[in-house]
Short mmCIF file of C-alpha atoms in Angstrom, two decimals:
data_model
loop_
_atom_site.label_atom_id
_atom_site.label_comp_id
_atom_site.label_asym_id
_atom_site.label_seq_id
_atom_site.Cartn_x
_atom_site.Cartn_y
_atom_site.Cartn_z
CA MET B 235 -43.74 -0.99 13.45
CA THR B 236 -44.52 2.66 12.89
CA GLU B 237 -43.07 4.97 10.26
CA ALA B 238 -41.19 6.79 13.02
CA GLN B 239 -39.42 3.59 14.05
CA GLU B 240 -38.57 2.83 10.41
CA GLY B 241 -37.04 6.29 10.23
CA ARG B 242 -34.51 5.51 12.94
CA ARG B 243 -32.88 2.70 11.00
CA THR B 244 -29.21 3.11 10.19
CA GLY B 245 -28.22 2.59 6.57
CA ILE B 246 -24.76 1.46 5.43
CA LEU B 247 -23.12 2.99 2.36
CA PHE B 248 -20.21 0.91 1.09
CA ASP B 249 -17.32 1.89 -1.09
CA LEU B 250 -16.41 -1.02 -3.42
CA ASP B 251 -12.68 -1.37 -4.28
CA GLY B 252 -10.59 -2.02 -1.16
CA THR B 253 -13.72 -2.11 1.01
CA LEU B 254 -15.67 -5.12 -0.30
CA ILE B 255 -13.34 -6.25 -3.10
CA ASP B 256 -9.58 -6.94 -2.85
CA SER B 257 -8.71 -4.95 -5.97
CA VAL B 258 -6.76 -1.84 -4.88
CA TYR B 259 -3.25 -3.07 -5.67
CA GLN B 260 -4.37 -4.28 -9.11
CA HIS B 261 -5.99 -0.88 -9.81
CA VAL B 262 -2.79 0.86 -8.67
CA LEU B 263 -0.58 -1.12 -11.07
CA ALA B 264 -3.13 -0.67 -13.89
CA TRP B 265 -2.93 3.13 -13.36
CA ARG B 266 0.86 2.93 -13.28
CA GLU B 267 0.84 1.21 -16.71
CA ALA B 268 -1.69 3.68 -18.14
CA LEU B 269 0.29 6.70 -16.92
CA GLU B 270 3.61 5.38 -18.17
CA ALA B 271 2.07 4.73 -21.62
CA GLU B 272 1.23 8.46 -21.69
CA GLY B 273 4.78 9.37 -20.68
CA ILE B 274 3.77 10.30 -17.12
CA ASP B 275 6.21 8.92 -14.55
CA ILE B 276 4.70 8.71 -11.05
CA PRO B 277 5.88 6.17 -8.47
CA VAL B 278 3.42 3.48 -7.50
CA TRP B 279 2.90 4.52 -3.84
CA LYS B 280 1.76 8.01 -4.89
CA ILE B 281 -0.84 6.49 -7.21
CA HIS B 282 -1.97 4.31 -4.30
CA ARG B 283 -2.51 7.41 -2.15
CA LYS B 284 -4.76 9.01 -4.83
CA ILE B 285 -6.83 5.89 -5.65
CA GLY B 286 -10.56 6.31 -5.03
CA MET B 287 -10.69 9.94 -6.12
CA SER B 288 -12.85 10.87 -9.05
CA GLY B 289 -11.09 10.66 -12.43
CA GLY B 290 -11.06 14.44 -12.82
CA LEU B 291 -9.55 15.13 -9.40
CA PHE B 292 -7.13 12.22 -9.86
CA ALA B 293 -5.88 13.89 -13.06
CA ARG B 294 -5.51 17.21 -11.23
CA ALA B 295 -3.69 15.54 -8.33
CA LEU B 296 -1.31 13.92 -10.80
CA LEU B 297 -0.79 17.31 -12.42
CA ARG B 298 0.55 18.58 -9.12
CA GLU B 299 2.98 15.66 -8.97
CA VAL B 300 4.35 16.00 -12.49
CA GLY B 301 3.95 19.77 -12.74
CA ALA B 302 2.36 19.57 -16.18
CA PRO B 303 -1.29 19.95 -17.19
CA ILE B 304 -3.19 16.82 -18.20
CA GLY B 305 -5.54 17.72 -21.04
CA HIS B 306 -9.00 16.31 -21.67
CA ASP B 307 -7.74 13.99 -24.45
CA VAL B 308 -4.99 12.57 -22.25
CA ALA B 309 -7.45 12.10 -19.36
CA GLU B 310 -9.80 10.18 -21.65
CA ARG B 311 -6.99 7.98 -22.94
CA LEU B 312 -5.79 7.35 -19.37
CA GLN B 313 -9.26 6.10 -18.39
CA ALA B 314 -9.33 3.74 -21.39
CA ARG B 315 -5.79 2.48 -20.83
CA HIS B 316 -6.50 1.91 -17.13
CA HIS B 317 -9.66 -0.02 -17.96
CA ASP B 318 -7.76 -2.26 -20.42
CA ALA B 319 -4.84 -2.84 -18.05
CA PHE B 320 -7.18 -3.62 -15.14
CA GLU B 321 -8.94 -6.27 -17.25
CA ARG B 322 -5.59 -8.10 -17.42
CA TYR B 323 -5.31 -7.98 -13.61
CA ARG B 324 -8.94 -8.89 -12.95
CA GLY B 325 -8.27 -12.66 -12.84
CA GLY B 326 -6.56 -12.20 -9.46
CA VAL B 327 -9.32 -10.08 -7.88
CA ARG B 328 -11.32 -11.65 -5.02
CA PRO B 329 -13.93 -10.50 -2.49
CA LEU B 330 -12.30 -9.35 0.77
CA PRO B 331 -12.53 -11.71 3.78
CA GLY B 332 -16.02 -11.54 5.28
CA ALA B 333 -17.48 -9.27 2.56
CA VAL B 334 -20.11 -11.71 1.35
CA ASP B 335 -21.01 -12.74 4.93
CA LEU B 336 -21.30 -9.12 6.04
CA LEU B 337 -23.68 -8.20 3.22
CA GLU B 338 -25.78 -11.31 3.89
CA ARG B 339 -25.95 -10.47 7.59
CA LEU B 340 -27.09 -6.91 6.89
CA THR B 341 -29.76 -8.19 4.50
CA ALA B 342 -30.91 -10.71 7.15
CA TYR B 343 -31.02 -7.89 9.74
CA ARG B 344 -33.09 -5.80 7.30
CA THR B 345 -30.42 -3.09 7.58
CA PRO B 346 -30.61 -0.99 4.40
CA TRP B 347 -27.33 -0.91 2.49
CA ALA B 348 -26.04 0.41 -0.80
CA VAL B 349 -22.79 0.59 -2.80
CA ALA B 350 -21.29 3.94 -3.86
CA THR B 351 -18.12 3.77 -5.98
CA SER B 352 -15.97 6.29 -7.87
CA GLY B 353 -15.55 3.61 -10.54
CA ARG B 354 -17.63 3.38 -13.70
CA LEU B 355 -20.34 0.72 -14.04
CA ALA B 356 -18.34 -1.06 -16.78
CA THR B 357 -15.45 -1.66 -14.34
CA ALA B 358 -17.56 -2.16 -11.20
CA GLY B 359 -20.03 -4.67 -12.72
CA PRO B 360 -17.82 -7.78 -12.56
CA SER B 361 -16.78 -6.91 -8.98
CA LEU B 362 -20.43 -6.63 -7.90
CA ALA B 363 -21.04 -10.03 -9.52
CA LEU B 364 -18.28 -11.54 -7.32
CA LEU B 365 -20.18 -10.34 -4.24
CA GLY B 366 -23.55 -11.70 -5.33
CA VAL B 367 -25.30 -8.40 -4.60
CA PRO B 368 -29.06 -9.11 -4.53
CA GLU B 369 -31.49 -7.24 -6.78
CA GLY B 370 -32.91 -4.07 -5.34
CA VAL B 371 -29.69 -2.94 -3.66
CA PRO B 372 -28.87 0.58 -4.89
CA ILE B 373 -25.58 0.74 -6.80
CA ILE B 374 -24.35 4.29 -7.36
CA THR B 375 -21.41 4.57 -9.76
CA ARG B 376 -19.43 7.49 -11.14
CA ASP B 377 -21.78 7.53 -14.16
CA ALA B 378 -24.71 8.60 -11.95
CA VAL B 379 -23.35 11.79 -10.35
CA ALA B 380 -21.66 15.00 -11.46
CA ARG B 381 -18.78 14.81 -8.94
CA ALA B 382 -17.17 11.77 -7.35
CA LYS B 383 -15.19 11.42 -4.08
CA PRO B 384 -13.96 13.34 -2.17
CA ASP B 385 -17.13 15.24 -3.15
CA PRO B 386 -20.07 13.81 -1.19
CA ASP B 387 -22.43 13.32 -4.18
CA LEU B 388 -22.05 9.52 -4.44
CA PHE B 389 -22.93 8.97 -0.79
CA LEU B 390 -25.78 11.50 -0.87
CA ALA B 391 -27.27 9.75 -3.91
CA ALA B 392 -26.91 6.36 -2.20
CA ALA B 393 -28.67 7.57 0.97
CA ASP B 394 -31.39 9.05 -1.21
CA ALA B 395 -31.83 5.74 -3.05
CA LEU B 396 -32.33 4.03 0.34
CA GLY B 397 -34.89 6.68 1.34
CA LEU B 398 -32.74 7.69 4.31
CA ALA B 399 -31.29 10.97 5.52
CA ILE B 400 -27.50 10.98 5.15
CA GLU B 401 -27.21 11.65 8.91
CA ASP B 402 -28.80 8.22 9.46
CA CYS B 403 -26.18 6.49 7.31
CA VAL B 404 -22.70 5.16 8.06
CA VAL B 405 -20.14 5.24 5.26
CA VAL B 406 -17.70 2.30 5.09
CA GLY B 407 -14.54 2.90 3.05
CA ASP B 408 -10.84 2.10 2.84
CA SER B 409 -9.44 5.39 1.54
CA VAL B 410 -9.10 8.86 3.01
CA TRP B 411 -11.27 10.11 0.10
CA ASP B 412 -14.22 8.01 1.29
CA LEU B 413 -13.85 9.38 4.80
CA LEU B 414 -13.43 12.99 3.69
CA ALA B 415 -16.51 12.67 1.45
CA ALA B 416 -18.45 11.21 4.39
CA ARG B 417 -17.48 14.13 6.61
CA ARG B 418 -18.48 16.63 3.97
CA ALA B 419 -21.87 14.86 3.81
CA ARG B 420 -22.09 14.87 7.66
CA ALA B 421 -22.25 11.05 7.77
CA LEU B 422 -20.31 8.96 10.27
CA SER B 423 -17.69 6.76 8.65
CA ILE B 424 -15.86 3.51 9.30
CA GLY B 425 -12.38 2.98 7.88
CA LEU B 426 -11.11 -0.44 6.75
CA LEU B 427 -7.40 -1.25 6.52
CA SER B 428 -8.04 -3.61 3.60
CA GLY B 429 -7.15 -0.98 0.98
CA GLY B 430 -3.61 -0.73 2.34
CA TYR B 431 -3.76 2.63 4.16
CA GLY B 432 -2.60 2.84 7.78
CA THR B 433 -4.88 3.25 10.81
CA ASP B 434 -3.43 6.70 11.48
CA GLU B 435 -4.24 7.96 7.97
CA LEU B 436 -7.84 6.79 8.27
CA GLU B 437 -8.37 8.19 11.75
CA ARG B 438 -6.91 11.54 10.77
CA ALA B 439 -9.32 11.65 7.82
CA GLY B 440 -12.20 11.35 10.29
CA ALA B 441 -12.98 7.64 10.69
CA PHE B 442 -15.34 7.03 13.61
CA ARG B 443 -13.93 3.50 13.95
CA VAL B 444 -11.28 1.50 12.05
CA TYR B 445 -11.45 -2.26 11.38
CA GLU B 446 -9.24 -4.61 9.40
CA ASP B 447 -11.68 -5.73 6.73
CA PRO B 448 -15.40 -6.51 6.19
CA GLY B 449 -15.09 -9.67 8.32
CA ASP B 450 -13.67 -7.67 11.22
CA LEU B 451 -16.51 -5.13 10.87
CA LEU B 452 -19.00 -8.02 10.91
CA ARG B 453 -17.55 -9.19 14.24
CA HIS B 454 -17.97 -5.68 15.69
CA LEU B 455 -21.36 -4.61 14.27
CA ASP B 456 -22.61 -3.96 17.80
CA GLU B 457 -19.89 -1.33 18.29
CA VAL B 458 -21.36 0.76 15.48
CA GLY B 459 -25.01 0.34 16.48
CA ILE B 460 -26.08 -2.20 13.87
CA ARG B 461 -28.35 -4.90 15.29
CA GLU B 462 -31.12 -7.18 14.18
CA LEU B 463 -34.39 -5.36 13.61
CA GLU B 464 -36.76 -6.48 16.38
CA MET Y 201 43.34 13.02 6.25
CA THR Y 202 44.13 10.81 9.21
CA GLU Y 203 42.78 7.39 10.01
CA ALA Y 204 40.83 8.92 12.90
CA GLN Y 205 39.02 11.30 10.53
CA GLU Y 206 38.27 8.41 8.17
CA GLY Y 207 36.75 6.58 11.12
CA ARG Y 208 34.15 9.29 11.68
CA ARG Y 209 32.59 8.92 8.26
CA THR Y 210 28.92 7.96 8.17
CA GLY Y 211 28.02 4.98 5.99
CA ILE Y 212 24.61 4.45 4.38
CA LEU Y 213 23.02 1.00 4.28
CA PHE Y 214 20.17 0.80 1.77
CA ASP Y 215 17.32 -1.60 1.55
CA LEU Y 216 16.49 -2.32 -2.12
CA ASP Y 217 12.79 -2.97 -2.91
CA GLY Y 218 10.65 0.06 -2.08
CA THR Y 219 13.72 2.06 -1.07
CA LEU Y 220 15.74 2.33 -4.29
CA ILE Y 221 13.49 0.36 -6.67
CA ASP Y 222 9.73 0.85 -7.24
CA SER Y 223 8.90 -2.84 -6.96
CA VAL Y 224 6.90 -3.36 -3.75
CA TYR Y 225 3.41 -3.54 -5.29
CA GLN Y 226 4.63 -6.00 -7.93
CA HIS Y 227 6.21 -8.17 -5.23
CA VAL Y 228 2.98 -8.03 -3.23
CA LEU Y 229 0.84 -9.26 -6.15
CA ALA Y 230 3.44 -11.92 -7.01
CA TRP Y 231 3.19 -13.23 -3.42
CA ARG Y 232 -0.61 -13.14 -3.64
CA GLU Y 233 -0.48 -15.34 -6.75
CA ALA Y 234 2.03 -17.73 -5.19
CA LEU Y 235 -0.01 -18.10 -2.00
CA GLU Y 236 -3.28 -18.64 -3.82
CA ALA Y 237 -1.65 -21.34 -5.98
CA GLU Y 238 -0.86 -23.15 -2.68
CA GLY Y 239 -4.45 -22.72 -1.49
CA ILE Y 240 -3.53 -19.99 1.03
CA ASP Y 241 -6.00 -17.12 0.94
CA ILE Y 242 -4.58 -13.90 2.42
CA PRO Y 243 -5.77 -10.45 1.38
CA VAL Y 244 -3.31 -8.30 -0.50
CA TRP Y 245 -2.88 -5.55 2.13
CA LYS Y 246 -1.77 -8.09 4.75
CA ILE Y 247 0.90 -9.40 2.38
CA HIS Y 248 2.01 -5.79 1.86
CA ARG Y 249 2.46 -5.35 5.62
CA LYS Y 250 4.75 -8.43 5.81
CA ILE Y 251 6.87 -7.65 2.73
CA GLY Y 252 10.58 -7.24 3.47
CA MET Y 253 10.68 -9.90 6.16
CA SER Y 254 12.91 -12.90 5.67
CA GLY Y 255 11.24 -15.81 3.87
CA GLY Y 256 11.17 -17.93 7.02
CA LEU Y 257 9.58 -15.25 9.20
CA PHE Y 258 7.20 -14.33 6.37
CA ALA Y 259 6.00 -17.96 6.31
CA ARG Y 260 5.55 -17.90 10.08
CA ALA Y 261 3.68 -14.59 9.92
CA LEU Y 262 1.37 -16.06 7.28
CA LEU Y 263 0.85 -19.07 9.52
CA ARG Y 264 -0.59 -16.76 12.16
CA GLU Y 265 -2.98 -15.30 9.58
CA VAL Y 266 -4.27 -18.60 8.24
CA GLY Y 267 -3.92 -20.54 11.47
CA ALA Y 268 -2.24 -23.48 9.73
CA PRO Y 269 1.41 -24.50 9.66
CA ILE Y 270 3.36 -23.90 6.45
CA GLY Y 271 5.78 -26.80 5.99
CA HIS Y 272 9.26 -26.65 4.53
CA ASP Y 273 8.11 -28.04 1.15
CA VAL Y 274 5.33 -25.48 0.85
CA ALA Y 275 7.71 -22.66 1.83
CA GLU Y 276 10.15 -23.76 -0.88
CA ARG Y 277 7.39 -23.92 -3.50
CA LEU Y 278 6.12 -20.48 -2.41
CA GLN Y 279 9.58 -18.99 -2.99
CA ALA Y 280 9.77 -20.54 -6.47
CA ARG Y 281 6.22 -19.49 -7.40
CA HIS Y 282 6.87 -15.95 -6.16
CA HIS Y 283 10.07 -15.74 -8.19
CA ASP Y 284 8.25 -16.90 -11.36
CA ALA Y 285 5.30 -14.56 -10.83
CA PHE Y 286 7.58 -11.59 -10.12
CA GLU Y 287 9.43 -12.21 -13.39
CA ARG Y 288 6.10 -11.54 -15.17
CA TYR Y 289 5.72 -8.22 -13.29
CA ARG Y 290 9.34 -7.18 -13.70
CA GLY Y 291 8.73 -5.32 -16.99
CA GLY Y 292 6.93 -2.58 -15.04
CA VAL Y 293 9.63 -2.14 -12.38
CA ARG Y 294 11.59 1.17 -12.38
CA PRO Y 295 14.13 2.90 -10.12
CA LEU Y 296 12.41 5.21 -7.62
CA PRO Y 297 12.61 8.97 -8.28
CA GLY Y 298 16.05 10.28 -7.37
CA ALA Y 299 17.53 6.84 -6.60
CA VAL Y 300 20.24 6.94 -9.26
CA ASP Y 301 21.07 10.60 -8.48
CA LEU Y 302 21.29 9.89 -4.76
CA LEU Y 303 23.72 7.00 -5.22
CA GLU Y 304 25.84 9.07 -7.60
CA ARG Y 305 25.92 11.96 -5.12
CA LEU Y 306 27.02 9.67 -2.29
CA THR Y 307 29.76 8.22 -4.47
CA ALA Y 308 30.87 11.75 -5.43
CA TYR Y 309 30.90 12.71 -1.73
CA ARG Y 310 32.99 9.60 -0.97
CA THR Y 311 30.28 8.55 1.51
CA PRO Y 312 30.52 4.77 1.88
CA TRP Y 313 27.27 3.00 0.99
CA ALA Y 314 26.02 -0.56 0.57
CA VAL Y 315 22.83 -2.45 -0.27
CA ALA Y 316 21.30 -4.97 2.17
CA THR Y 317 18.20 -6.81 0.97
CA SER Y 318 16.05 -9.68 2.25
CA GLY Y 319 15.76 -10.79 -1.40
CA ARG Y 320 17.90 -13.45 -3.01
CA LEU Y 321 20.64 -12.48 -5.46
CA ALA Y 322 18.74 -14.09 -8.36
CA THR Y 323 15.80 -11.70 -7.82
CA ALA Y 324 17.84 -8.66 -6.75
CA GLY Y 325 20.37 -8.80 -9.61
CA PRO Y 326 18.20 -7.22 -12.35
CA SER Y 327 17.07 -4.47 -9.92
CA LEU Y 328 20.68 -3.61 -9.09
CA ALA Y 329 21.39 -3.44 -12.84
CA LEU Y 330 18.59 -0.82 -13.20
CA LEU Y 331 20.42 1.37 -10.66
CA GLY Y 332 23.83 1.08 -12.30
CA VAL Y 333 25.51 0.21 -8.99
CA PRO Y 334 29.27 0.65 -9.50
CA GLU Y 335 31.72 -2.16 -8.85
CA GLY Y 336 33.08 -2.36 -5.34
CA VAL Y 337 29.81 -1.46 -3.62
CA PRO Y 338 28.97 -4.20 -1.11
CA ILE Y 339 25.71 -6.01 -1.94
CA ILE Y 340 24.46 -8.18 0.93
CA THR Y 341 21.58 -10.47 -0.03
CA ARG Y 342 19.58 -13.09 1.84
CA ASP Y 343 22.01 -15.75 0.57
CA ALA Y 344 24.87 -14.24 2.60
CA VAL Y 345 23.43 -14.34 6.13
CA ALA Y 346 21.72 -16.84 8.41
CA ARG Y 347 18.80 -14.56 9.36
CA ALA Y 348 17.17 -11.76 7.37
CA LYS Y 349 15.11 -8.74 8.55
CA PRO Y 350 13.84 -7.94 11.09
CA ASP Y 351 16.98 -9.65 12.38
CA PRO Y 352 19.92 -7.22 12.12
CA ASP Y 353 22.34 -9.61 10.34
CA LEU Y 354 22.02 -8.07 6.85
CA PHE Y 355 22.83 -4.57 8.08
CA LEU Y 356 25.63 -5.80 10.36
CA ALA Y 357 27.20 -7.65 7.41
CA ALA Y 358 26.85 -4.54 5.20
CA ALA Y 359 28.54 -2.28 7.80
CA ASP Y 360 31.29 -4.86 8.15
CA ALA Y 361 31.81 -4.94 4.39
CA LEU Y 362 32.25 -1.14 4.47
CA GLY Y 363 34.74 -1.45 7.30
CA LEU Y 364 32.52 0.66 9.56
CA ALA Y 365 31.00 0.18 12.98
CA ILE Y 366 27.22 -0.21 12.74
CA GLU Y 367 26.85 2.80 15.08
CA ASP Y 368 28.47 4.90 12.33
CA CYS Y 369 25.92 3.79 9.74
CA VAL Y 370 22.45 5.02 8.84
CA VAL Y 371 19.93 2.47 7.54
CA VAL Y 372 17.55 3.66 4.81
CA GLY Y 373 14.43 1.54 4.32
CA ASP Y 374 10.74 1.68 3.43
CA SER Y 375 9.33 -1.03 5.71
CA VAL Y 376 8.91 -1.37 9.44
CA TRP Y 377 11.13 -4.48 9.23
CA ASP Y 378 14.06 -2.41 8.01
CA LEU Y 379 13.61 0.04 10.85
CA LEU Y 380 13.17 -2.64 13.51
CA ALA Y 381 16.29 -4.42 12.24
CA ALA Y 382 18.17 -1.10 12.38
CA ARG Y 383 17.13 -0.53 15.98
CA ARG Y 384 18.16 -4.02 16.96
CA ALA Y 385 21.56 -3.27 15.40
CA ARG Y 386 21.70 0.12 17.23
CA ALA Y 387 21.91 2.00 13.91
CA LEU Y 388 19.94 5.17 13.19
CA SER Y 389 17.40 4.72 10.42
CA ILE Y 390 15.61 6.80 7.81
CA GLY Y 391 12.15 5.74 6.60
CA LEU Y 392 10.97 6.32 3.03
CA LEU Y 393 7.27 6.45 2.11
CA SER Y 394 8.00 4.97 -1.32
CA GLY Y 395 7.13 1.42 -0.26
CA GLY Y 396 3.56 2.46 0.53
CA TYR Y 397 3.63 2.50 4.34
CA GLY Y 398 2.39 5.59 6.20
CA THR Y 399 4.58 8.09 8.05
CA ASP Y 400 3.08 7.06 11.36
CA GLU Y 401 3.94 3.38 10.85
CA LEU Y 402 7.56 4.23 10.04
CA GLU Y 403 8.00 6.68 12.92
CA ARG Y 404 6.53 4.23 15.39
CA ALA Y 405 8.99 1.59 14.16
CA GLY Y 406 11.81 3.94 15.11
CA ALA Y 407 12.63 6.05 12.04
CA PHE Y 408 14.93 8.94 12.93
CA ARG Y 409 13.56 10.89 9.93
CA VAL Y 410 10.98 10.10 7.21
CA TYR Y 411 11.21 11.28 3.59
CA GLU Y 412 9.08 10.57 0.53
CA ASP Y 413 11.61 8.78 -1.67
CA PRO Y 414 15.35 8.73 -2.52
CA GLY Y 415 15.02 12.10 -4.32
CA ASP Y 416 13.51 13.69 -1.22
CA LEU Y 417 16.32 12.24 0.92
CA LEU Y 418 18.86 13.66 -1.57
CA ARG Y 419 17.35 17.14 -1.08
CA HIS Y 420 17.70 16.77 2.71
CA LEU Y 421 21.08 15.06 3.07
CA ASP Y 422 22.26 17.90 5.33
CA GLU Y 423 19.49 17.05 7.82
CA VAL Y 424 20.99 13.61 8.40
CA GLY Y 425 24.60 14.73 8.57
CA ILE Y 426 25.79 13.64 5.12
CA ARG Y 427 28.06 16.18 3.46
CA GLU Y 428 30.90 16.30 0.98
CA LEU Y 429 34.17 15.03 2.40
CA GLU Y 430 36.46 18.06 2.74
#
């Protein structure tokens, strides 16, 4: 195989929570607890719709909802409170249906793949352990970039870590923020319903295709041009 | 005021969880725990999409997902496990923004209103207490009818309790099951986003109008023909 053929490989850049791991609803309730402890009253569904944004943008989005500024100290405390609350919910967190099989299939196909999450490594680590991610797979967390989703930095860094141009990568995510970040990076994107958003929301945010969960994507890999390397 | 004028009043039939009370995500995780304890593995977002159905139909919908029959004993245990798990989540449950104000406004307007929920009275009772529902307001729970949503029985019983024809009532709900039940009953319906479904899902299920939450409905009561009784 020549270098030129290598260069035409498609890489897959995965979001983590709601895309590979069934953890969105637990994160949502952990944020609800953290916000209420800081006297910020936001209904649960609105938190759900902001999940997956970077912490800074999340704080600014909340500001719009409550009409009051969220200072740096409060933002720091919110992060810590969310982390602590999520630890209490973590016992119920599982891989999404087909997630482990999908990652194994991609590895067997020699399709390059990486994980790019707005979460911090401290929170993401145990979730990655549930998936049995093999060594050598790039894991890009919030700690590694200046701006998280819907900025494209996480996906750009992940493509870079795979040695691929972003135009040769497909982003897989469950939230509109993943899909908006993918569009800003000029990557194609696949939306998964497993984070609890509707098909319409994901398509309107630019999803190239929408599937139920990682298992459903695995059954339709041919539709998105992923096949065994010959 | 004559009897004929009385007869033209519009009644409002409210769903409870996700419509007046911010409890959907807690119910979803409580069902997830109950199902897993029975060895039934269903991702959280799929449970979310079935929430608000009657227990019997919920069990049948789950059957389709897992491809295995859920017997009467298992269904009974699921109900009990869900009830116990939800009690642990209940501490975080709050009224939705504007819910208490909306109900007070309707009472002040002398607009007849009732609550119709697929939940059992034992689970719904504490939520109704959070809202301060005045005496005399009809509360129709799962215990009172043979079939729950998306069958129309709960809303038909609620209209009956108000002494109104169902055609003179507007159903307010957050889930597609509320809206489908309303259509089957030939009532108009209003969808609220506060249960975490998307606008598109609610409109496609037949919502006449969609608002964010009870507070948003309160600000737009004129759009749906509710005004002070002159």
